[in-house]
Amino acid sequence: PRSTLFPYTTLFRSRQGRAEFDTVAAIVGEAAQDLHFSQRVLEAALENMSQGICVVDSELRLVAWNRRYAALFGYPAELLQVGRPVADLIRRNIAAGIVGPGDVDARVRRRLAHMRAGTELLSERRFPDGTAVEIRGHPMPGGGYVATFTDVTAFREAEHELTLANETLELRVAERTRELAEASAQAHRAN
């Protein structure tokens, strides 16, 4: 036997359930907006970096990159797709001579093994067009790998110029020292 309050209790529970649903929906909506905002901020940050960046997941599949990365390596848009095995990109770079001579498959396997093992990488490559790129790779917590690519061509050229200037200065100092020694010897003989 139900009490006469049953219809009112059901209505109250129904309204209470609706209110709880509305609260949950509002929380989920806010969380989605926050997530979308965070995603936009992250994308803007990646796109405005002067370094190229490439992120792969624990299966070594491409999950994120920026325009600078694509430009440094001259990747066509269809090559860079979420889920693409990073091995495809490595193979292309080796075949293009960016990494240097050697057996392509063996080099791809070695690079993938380093990434799987979480081995940090610090290397510099001279691309066929003369661009010098510093490459830094780091494992990510929970698997995956992130690599940054910095064009250090201007730095290397300035370093080379400084080395040449230093060598020239050293030669001039040596020449002046020799001239002074000669002049001193002549003065000594004249005395």
PDB file of C-alpha atoms in Angstrom:
ATOM      1  CA  PRO A   1       0.000   0.000   0.000  1.00  0.00           C
ATOM      2  CA  ARG A   2       1.385   3.292  -1.085  1.00  0.00           C
ATOM      3  CA  SER A   3       0.875   6.454   0.803  1.00  0.00           C
ATOM      4  CA  THR A   4      -0.901   9.381  -0.703  1.00  0.00           C
ATOM      5  CA  LEU A   5       2.465  11.164  -0.776  1.00  0.00           C
ATOM      6  CA  PHE A   6       3.818   8.805  -3.473  1.00  0.00           C
ATOM      7  CA  PRO A   7       3.102  11.114  -6.458  1.00  0.00           C
ATOM      8  CA  TYR A   8       4.701  14.059  -4.658  1.00  0.00           C
ATOM      9  CA  THR A   9       7.732  12.013  -3.591  1.00  0.00           C
ATOM     10  CA  THR A  10       8.230  10.840  -7.179  1.00  0.00           C
ATOM     11  CA  LEU A  11       7.915  14.367  -8.465  1.00  0.00           C
ATOM     12  CA  PHE A  12      10.412  15.620  -5.865  1.00  0.00           C
ATOM     13  CA  ARG A  13      12.862  12.874  -6.759  1.00  0.00           C
ATOM     14  CA  SER A  14      12.355  13.610 -10.423  1.00  0.00           C
ATOM     15  CA  ARG A  15      13.051  17.323  -9.881  1.00  0.00           C
ATOM     16  CA  GLN A  16      15.985  16.502  -7.619  1.00  0.00           C
ATOM     17  CA  GLY A  17      17.367  14.115 -10.260  1.00  0.00           C
ATOM     18  CA  ARG A  18      16.903  16.760 -12.944  1.00  0.00           C
ATOM     19  CA  ALA A  19      18.694  19.342 -10.789  1.00  0.00           C
ATOM     20  CA  GLU A  20      21.561  16.913 -10.176  1.00  0.00           C
ATOM     21  CA  PHE A  21      21.716  16.152 -13.900  1.00  0.00           C
ATOM     22  CA  ASP A  22      21.763  19.885 -14.699  1.00  0.00           C
ATOM     23  CA  THR A  23      24.586  20.368 -12.184  1.00  0.00           C
ATOM     24  CA  VAL A  24      26.596  17.502 -13.668  1.00  0.00           C
ATOM     25  CA  ALA A  25      25.927  18.803 -17.195  1.00  0.00           C
ATOM     26  CA  ALA A  26      27.108  22.273 -16.160  1.00  0.00           C
ATOM     27  CA  ILE A  27      30.285  20.851 -14.598  1.00  0.00           C
ATOM     28  CA  VAL A  28      31.005  18.741 -17.684  1.00  0.00           C
ATOM     29  CA  GLY A  29      30.336  21.750 -19.915  1.00  0.00           C
ATOM     30  CA  GLU A  30      32.750  23.915 -17.929  1.00  0.00           C
ATOM     31  CA  ALA A  31      35.370  21.177 -17.958  1.00  0.00           C
ATOM     32  CA  ALA A  32      34.993  20.814 -21.723  1.00  0.00           C
ATOM     33  CA  GLN A  33      35.378  24.579 -22.166  1.00  0.00           C
ATOM     34  CA  ASP A  34      38.459  24.578 -19.920  1.00  0.00           C
ATOM     35  CA  LEU A  35      39.919  21.649 -21.843  1.00  0.00           C
ATOM     36  CA  HIS A  36      39.211  23.343 -25.188  1.00  0.00           C
ATOM     37  CA  PHE A  37      40.815  26.570 -23.919  1.00  0.00           C
ATOM     38  CA  SER A  38      43.877  24.688 -22.666  1.00  0.00           C
ATOM     39  CA  GLN A  39      44.133  22.881 -25.987  1.00  0.00           C
ATOM     40  CA  ARG A  40      44.013  26.198 -27.905  1.00  0.00           C
ATOM     41  CA  VAL A  41      46.690  27.689 -25.637  1.00  0.00           C
ATOM     42  CA  LEU A  42      48.928  24.642 -26.114  1.00  0.00           C
ATOM     43  CA  GLU A  43      48.463  24.739 -29.891  1.00  0.00           C
ATOM     44  CA  ALA A  44      49.268  28.463 -29.975  1.00  0.00           C
ATOM     45  CA  ALA A  45      52.375  27.895 -27.864  1.00  0.00           C
ATOM     46  CA  LEU A  46      53.593  25.070 -30.104  1.00  0.00           C
ATOM     47  CA  GLU A  47      53.007  27.041 -33.287  1.00  0.00           C
ATOM     48  CA  ASN A  48      54.858  30.108 -31.994  1.00  0.00           C
ATOM     49  CA  MET A  49      57.982  28.263 -30.867  1.00  0.00           C
ATOM     50  CA  SER A  50      61.156  28.936 -32.833  1.00  0.00           C
ATOM     51  CA  GLN A  51      62.072  25.279 -32.374  1.00  0.00           C
ATOM     52  CA  GLY A  52      60.544  22.423 -34.271  1.00  0.00           C
ATOM     53  CA  ILE A  53      58.824  19.918 -32.010  1.00  0.00           C
ATOM     54  CA  CYS A  54      57.637  16.368 -32.562  1.00  0.00           C
ATOM     55  CA  VAL A  55      55.806  14.194 -30.036  1.00  0.00           C
ATOM     56  CA  VAL A  56      55.170  10.470 -30.396  1.00  0.00           C
ATOM     57  CA  ASP A  57      53.139   8.175 -28.165  1.00  0.00           C
ATOM     58  CA  SER A  58      54.273   4.956 -26.497  1.00  0.00           C
ATOM     59  CA  GLU A  59      53.555   3.085 -29.749  1.00  0.00           C
ATOM     60  CA  LEU A  60      55.950   5.506 -31.514  1.00  0.00           C
ATOM     61  CA  ARG A  61      53.158   7.055 -33.537  1.00  0.00           C
ATOM     62  CA  LEU A  62      53.015  10.762 -34.272  1.00  0.00           C
ATOM     63  CA  VAL A  63      50.654  12.676 -31.965  1.00  0.00           C
ATOM     64  CA  ALA A  64      51.798  16.316 -32.173  1.00  0.00           C
ATOM     65  CA  TRP A  65      54.134  18.576 -34.140  1.00  0.00           C
ATOM     66  CA  ASN A  66      54.402  22.199 -35.161  1.00  0.00           C
ATOM     67  CA  ARG A  67      54.907  24.085 -38.415  1.00  0.00           C
ATOM     68  CA  ARG A  68      58.562  24.762 -37.638  1.00  0.00           C
ATOM     69  CA  TYR A  69      59.208  20.999 -37.484  1.00  0.00           C
ATOM     70  CA  ALA A  70      57.490  20.479 -40.829  1.00  0.00           C
ATOM     71  CA  ALA A  71      59.432  23.358 -42.386  1.00  0.00           C
ATOM     72  CA  LEU A  72      62.857  22.253 -41.097  1.00  0.00           C
ATOM     73  CA  PHE A  73      62.458  18.819 -42.641  1.00  0.00           C
ATOM     74  CA  GLY A  74      60.443  19.891 -45.679  1.00  0.00           C
ATOM     75  CA  TYR A  75      57.667  17.427 -44.914  1.00  0.00           C
ATOM     76  CA  PRO A  76      54.665  17.467 -47.216  1.00  0.00           C
ATOM     77  CA  ALA A  77      51.356  17.984 -45.347  1.00  0.00           C
ATOM     78  CA  GLU A  78      50.095  14.484 -46.175  1.00  0.00           C
ATOM     79  CA  LEU A  79      53.090  12.903 -44.434  1.00  0.00           C
ATOM     80  CA  LEU A  80      52.353  14.532 -41.069  1.00  0.00           C
ATOM     81  CA  GLN A  81      49.231  12.877 -39.711  1.00  0.00           C
ATOM     82  CA  VAL A  82      48.255  11.843 -36.207  1.00  0.00           C
ATOM     83  CA  GLY A  83      48.900   8.123 -35.853  1.00  0.00           C
ATOM     84  CA  ARG A  84      51.619   7.906 -38.512  1.00  0.00           C
ATOM     85  CA  PRO A  85      54.507   5.689 -37.373  1.00  0.00           C
ATOM     86  CA  VAL A  86      57.530   7.878 -36.647  1.00  0.00           C
ATOM     87  CA  ALA A  87      59.575   5.211 -38.452  1.00  0.00           C
ATOM     88  CA  ASP A  88      58.153   6.601 -41.724  1.00  0.00           C
ATOM     89  CA  LEU A  89      59.562  10.045 -40.916  1.00  0.00           C
ATOM     90  CA  ILE A  90      62.926   8.686 -39.783  1.00  0.00           C
ATOM     91  CA  ARG A  91      63.201   6.560 -42.933  1.00  0.00           C
ATOM     92  CA  ARG A  92      62.458   9.591 -45.121  1.00  0.00           C
ATOM     93  CA  ASN A  93      65.089  11.692 -43.315  1.00  0.00           C
ATOM     94  CA  ILE A  94      67.759   9.020 -43.660  1.00  0.00           C
ATOM     95  CA  ALA A  95      66.946   8.505 -47.334  1.00  0.00           C
ATOM     96  CA  ALA A  96      67.198  12.291 -47.858  1.00  0.00           C
ATOM     97  CA  GLY A  97      70.728  12.255 -46.430  1.00  0.00           C
ATOM     98  CA  ILE A  98      69.849  14.300 -43.364  1.00  0.00           C
ATOM     99  CA  VAL A  99      71.209  11.714 -40.950  1.00  0.00           C
ATOM    100  CA  GLY A 100      74.192  10.607 -42.994  1.00  0.00           C
ATOM    101  CA  PRO A 101      75.179   7.495 -44.920  1.00  0.00           C
ATOM    102  CA  GLY A 102      74.494   3.932 -43.879  1.00  0.00           C
ATOM    103  CA  ASP A 103      71.963   1.163 -44.112  1.00  0.00           C
ATOM    104  CA  VAL A 104      68.550   2.847 -43.898  1.00  0.00           C
ATOM    105  CA  ASP A 105      66.687  -0.028 -42.209  1.00  0.00           C
ATOM    106  CA  ALA A 106      69.440  -0.580 -39.639  1.00  0.00           C
ATOM    107  CA  ARG A 107      69.520   3.125 -38.796  1.00  0.00           C
ATOM    108  CA  VAL A 108      65.718   3.255 -38.466  1.00  0.00           C
ATOM    109  CA  ARG A 109      65.759   0.237 -36.131  1.00  0.00           C
ATOM    110  CA  ARG A 110      68.548   1.769 -34.035  1.00  0.00           C
ATOM    111  CA  ARG A 111      66.732   5.108 -33.690  1.00  0.00           C
ATOM    112  CA  LEU A 112      63.451   3.397 -32.755  1.00  0.00           C
ATOM    113  CA  ALA A 113      65.282   1.256 -30.184  1.00  0.00           C
ATOM    114  CA  HIS A 114      66.687   4.425 -28.576  1.00  0.00           C
ATOM    115  CA  MET A 115      63.209   5.919 -28.373  1.00  0.00           C
ATOM    116  CA  ARG A 116      61.665   2.740 -26.951  1.00  0.00           C
ATOM    117  CA  ALA A 117      64.429   2.511 -24.357  1.00  0.00           C
ATOM    118  CA  GLY A 118      63.826   6.127 -23.363  1.00  0.00           C
ATOM    119  CA  THR A 119      67.380   7.127 -24.210  1.00  0.00           C
ATOM    120  CA  GLU A 120      67.930  10.875 -24.161  1.00  0.00           C
ATOM    121  CA  LEU A 121      69.424  12.316 -27.302  1.00  0.00           C
ATOM    122  CA  LEU A 122      71.606  15.345 -27.941  1.00  0.00           C
ATOM    123  CA  SER A 123      72.941  15.577 -31.445  1.00  0.00           C
ATOM    124  CA  GLU A 124      73.646  18.044 -34.192  1.00  0.00           C
ATOM    125  CA  ARG A 125      73.070  17.425 -37.883  1.00  0.00           C
ATOM    126  CA  ARG A 126      74.157  19.345 -40.944  1.00  0.00           C
ATOM    127  CA  PHE A 127      71.383  19.101 -43.517  1.00  0.00           C
ATOM    128  CA  PRO A 128      72.237  18.861 -47.234  1.00  0.00           C
ATOM    129  CA  ASP A 129      71.248  22.546 -47.672  1.00  0.00           C
ATOM    130  CA  GLY A 130      73.849  23.576 -45.049  1.00  0.00           C
ATOM    131  CA  THR A 131      71.405  24.114 -42.192  1.00  0.00           C
ATOM    132  CA  ALA A 132      72.803  23.051 -38.814  1.00  0.00           C
ATOM    133  CA  VAL A 133      70.143  21.609 -36.496  1.00  0.00           C
ATOM    134  CA  GLU A 134      70.524  20.685 -32.841  1.00  0.00           C
ATOM    135  CA  ILE A 135      68.308  17.736 -31.923  1.00  0.00           C
ATOM    136  CA  ARG A 136      67.283  16.986 -28.357  1.00  0.00           C
ATOM    137  CA  GLY A 137      65.135  13.977 -27.517  1.00  0.00           C
ATOM    138  CA  HIS A 138      63.562  13.119 -24.174  1.00  0.00           C
ATOM    139  CA  PRO A 139      61.354  10.247 -23.029  1.00  0.00           C
ATOM    140  CA  MET A 140      57.945  11.199 -21.651  1.00  0.00           C
ATOM    141  CA  PRO A 141      56.435   9.868 -18.436  1.00  0.00           C
ATOM    142  CA  GLY A 142      54.210   6.921 -19.222  1.00  0.00           C
ATOM    143  CA  GLY A 143      55.849   6.291 -22.581  1.00  0.00           C
ATOM    144  CA  GLY A 144      56.314   8.266 -25.716  1.00  0.00           C
ATOM    145  CA  TYR A 145      59.049  10.615 -26.770  1.00  0.00           C
ATOM    146  CA  VAL A 146      59.404  14.319 -27.472  1.00  0.00           C
ATOM    147  CA  ALA A 147      62.090  15.808 -29.668  1.00  0.00           C
ATOM    148  CA  THR A 148      62.996  19.422 -30.330  1.00  0.00           C
ATOM    149  CA  PHE A 149      64.867  20.686 -33.357  1.00  0.00           C
ATOM    150  CA  THR A 150      66.689  24.015 -33.191  1.00  0.00           C
ATOM    151  CA  ASP A 151      68.251  25.724 -36.207  1.00  0.00           C
ATOM    152  CA  VAL A 152      71.718  26.652 -34.934  1.00  0.00           C
ATOM    153  CA  THR A 153      73.123  27.663 -38.330  1.00  0.00           C
ATOM    154  CA  ALA A 154      73.616  31.344 -37.424  1.00  0.00           C
ATOM    155  CA  PHE A 155      75.298  30.357 -34.162  1.00  0.00           C
ATOM    156  CA  ARG A 156      77.665  27.944 -35.931  1.00  0.00           C
ATOM    157  CA  GLU A 157      78.509  30.570 -38.569  1.00  0.00           C
ATOM    158  CA  ALA A 158      79.248  33.170 -35.860  1.00  0.00           C
ATOM    159  CA  GLU A 159      81.343  30.593 -34.021  1.00  0.00           C
ATOM    160  CA  HIS A 160      83.286  29.901 -37.229  1.00  0.00           C
ATOM    161  CA  GLU A 161      83.853  33.627 -37.814  1.00  0.00           C
ATOM    162  CA  LEU A 162      85.132  34.040 -34.248  1.00  0.00           C
ATOM    163  CA  THR A 163      87.477  31.107 -34.701  1.00  0.00           C
ATOM    164  CA  LEU A 164      88.853  32.646 -37.904  1.00  0.00           C
ATOM    165  CA  ALA A 165      89.233  36.040 -36.225  1.00  0.00           C
ATOM    166  CA  ASN A 166      91.021  34.421 -33.301  1.00  0.00           C
ATOM    167  CA  GLU A 167      93.374  32.533 -35.616  1.00  0.00           C
ATOM    168  CA  THR A 168      94.089  35.741 -37.566  1.00  0.00           C
ATOM    169  CA  LEU A 169      94.764  37.600 -34.327  1.00  0.00           C
ATOM    170  CA  GLU A 170      97.103  34.863 -33.135  1.00  0.00           C
ATOM    171  CA  LEU A 171      99.005  35.007 -36.444  1.00  0.00           C
ATOM    172  CA  ARG A 172      99.296  38.794 -36.188  1.00  0.00           C
ATOM    173  CA  VAL A 173     100.535  38.561 -32.592  1.00  0.00           C
ATOM    174  CA  ALA A 174     103.087  35.925 -33.603  1.00  0.00           C
ATOM    175  CA  GLU A 175     104.220  38.104 -36.538  1.00  0.00           C
ATOM    176  CA  ARG A 176     104.546  41.188 -34.315  1.00  0.00           C
ATOM    177  CA  THR A 177     106.418  39.191 -31.685  1.00  0.00           C
ATOM    178  CA  ARG A 178     108.842  37.947 -34.362  1.00  0.00           C
ATOM    179  CA  GLU A 179     109.307  41.504 -35.698  1.00  0.00           C
ATOM    180  CA  LEU A 180     109.955  42.800 -32.167  1.00  0.00           C
ATOM    181  CA  ALA A 181     112.476  40.038 -31.529  1.00  0.00           C
ATOM    182  CA  GLU A 182     114.258  40.922 -34.806  1.00  0.00           C
ATOM    183  CA  ALA A 183     114.278  44.623 -33.995  1.00  0.00           C
ATOM    184  CA  SER A 184     115.559  43.901 -30.520  1.00  0.00           C
ATOM    185  CA  ALA A 185     118.313  41.668 -31.921  1.00  0.00           C
ATOM    186  CA  GLN A 186     119.321  44.371 -34.448  1.00  0.00           C
ATOM    187  CA  ALA A 187     119.408  46.994 -31.706  1.00  0.00           C
ATOM    188  CA  HIS A 188     121.513  44.685 -29.593  1.00  0.00           C
ATOM    189  CA  ARG A 189     123.990  44.139 -32.467  1.00  0.00           C
ATOM    190  CA  ALA A 190     124.120  47.857 -33.192  1.00  0.00           C
ATOM    191  CA  ASN A 191     125.072  48.544 -29.608  1.00  0.00           C
TER     192      ASN A 191
END
